[in-house]
């Protein structure tokens, strides 16, 4: 499915970020991410505000060149043609430099790969669902006689909402509901494959989402990115519950009791140590591990998550900290920075497309905003020293935890820098002669 970690570092074929260079033995999916450009029917999504700015400056350059040409022909300006041609050439190069990054996204970045080979460029979204299922089920059948790890990162319930004709109009909740129902059907097919191969009682299955609903994704009055219920905020917001609180569903018959509901703070970082324990291995001891095995919590041998503190980041910026007080069971959360909603009372950043992590798009709080999530899960009523007797005690303890946490961090090059986010033609995956990248796998037999 969706890898979203990129492919290359220095050359077009080094594949340094590829799944096969990070522990996986087989890969079928999308090395980048799913954006509106892949479908080609909605407004451009990739750096939309930046594209609008680039296009505005391009129009200004075109207008300037056009004005100079008219003035030259009418003898209004004593300019040489060389100057006008030079300006026009620079403007053209400027347009090509930014449009090449965004204008050809569908053809260059919306691709499918099998291992190191590109199978579709651009990908056919109407066939992606069946292709993903074929690959996953074939993988299960190939590996049913030995231990295996199958990670399926679905493209569904992610804008654009690619939904096959079979499921369009099926739900009472528009295109998003249709997409959820198709995803549910896909999960059912995978569970059926596990059951049919006799693996039901020996297979640990974990289903979860990586973030809450994308509030800014909408078309007219239709909400395309989901709904977060009572929880404030959404996708891309490093602190608010609506962006980070999601359910997890676990199945392991005969080992984990069915029907159990656990209301404890856990993290997707816990999957790694959980899988390592199930496989009979040991996590590395030469570094700080942010995750903890879930098995004791799932089996009921302990009642509380090992996560006393969880640190919620937006990009590289710490926005909020959650403290699960073991003795009282109270869950506190302190917000150091929150996004500036646009409009102010909307609960989202509609004018930006998605909330930023820093700069004028966030508000810094000193003292931090403090909420008691046990009593106020919607984070509607920030506490203060006047309204909460434990305010100072809680803030001191959280502050100490942040200090200890930061001591465990190792500085690394910023992978989110402007340069690292620029399109580089020499790194572009291409199944043909660049820039003419085009291929289609006609018979996908998995």
PDB file of C-alpha atoms in Angstrom, residues 35-37 39-45 159-161 175 218-219 224:
ATOM      1  CA  UNK A  35      -3.088  13.542  -3.544  1.00  0.00           C
ATOM      2  CA  UNK A  36      -5.870  15.115  -5.612  1.00  0.00           C
ATOM      3  CA  UNK A  37      -3.483  15.386  -8.546  1.00  0.00           C
ATOM      4  CA  UNK A  39      -7.197  11.610  -9.620  1.00  0.00           C
ATOM      5  CA  UNK A  40      -7.119  14.760 -11.715  1.00  0.00           C
ATOM      6  CA  UNK A  41     -10.711  15.748 -10.937  1.00  0.00           C
ATOM      7  CA  UNK A  42     -10.332  17.926  -7.811  1.00  0.00           C
ATOM      8  CA  UNK A  43      -8.392  21.129  -7.160  1.00  0.00           C
ATOM      9  CA  UNK A  44      -4.623  20.640  -6.865  1.00  0.00           C
ATOM     10  CA  UNK A  45      -3.688  19.676  -3.317  1.00  0.00           C
ATOM     11  CA  UNK A 159      -8.405  12.165  -0.034  1.00  0.00           C
ATOM     12  CA  UNK A 160      -9.022  11.898  -2.899  1.00  0.00           C
ATOM     13  CA  UNK A 161     -11.651   9.324  -1.954  1.00  0.00           C
ATOM     14  CA  UNK A 175     -18.556   9.697  -0.877  1.00  0.00           C
ATOM     15  CA  UNK A 218     -14.298  19.424   1.569  1.00  0.00           C
ATOM     16  CA  UNK A 219     -16.176  20.041  -1.666  1.00  0.00           C
ATOM     17  CA  UNK A 224     -14.417  14.627   2.391  1.00  0.00           C
TER      18      UNK A 224
END
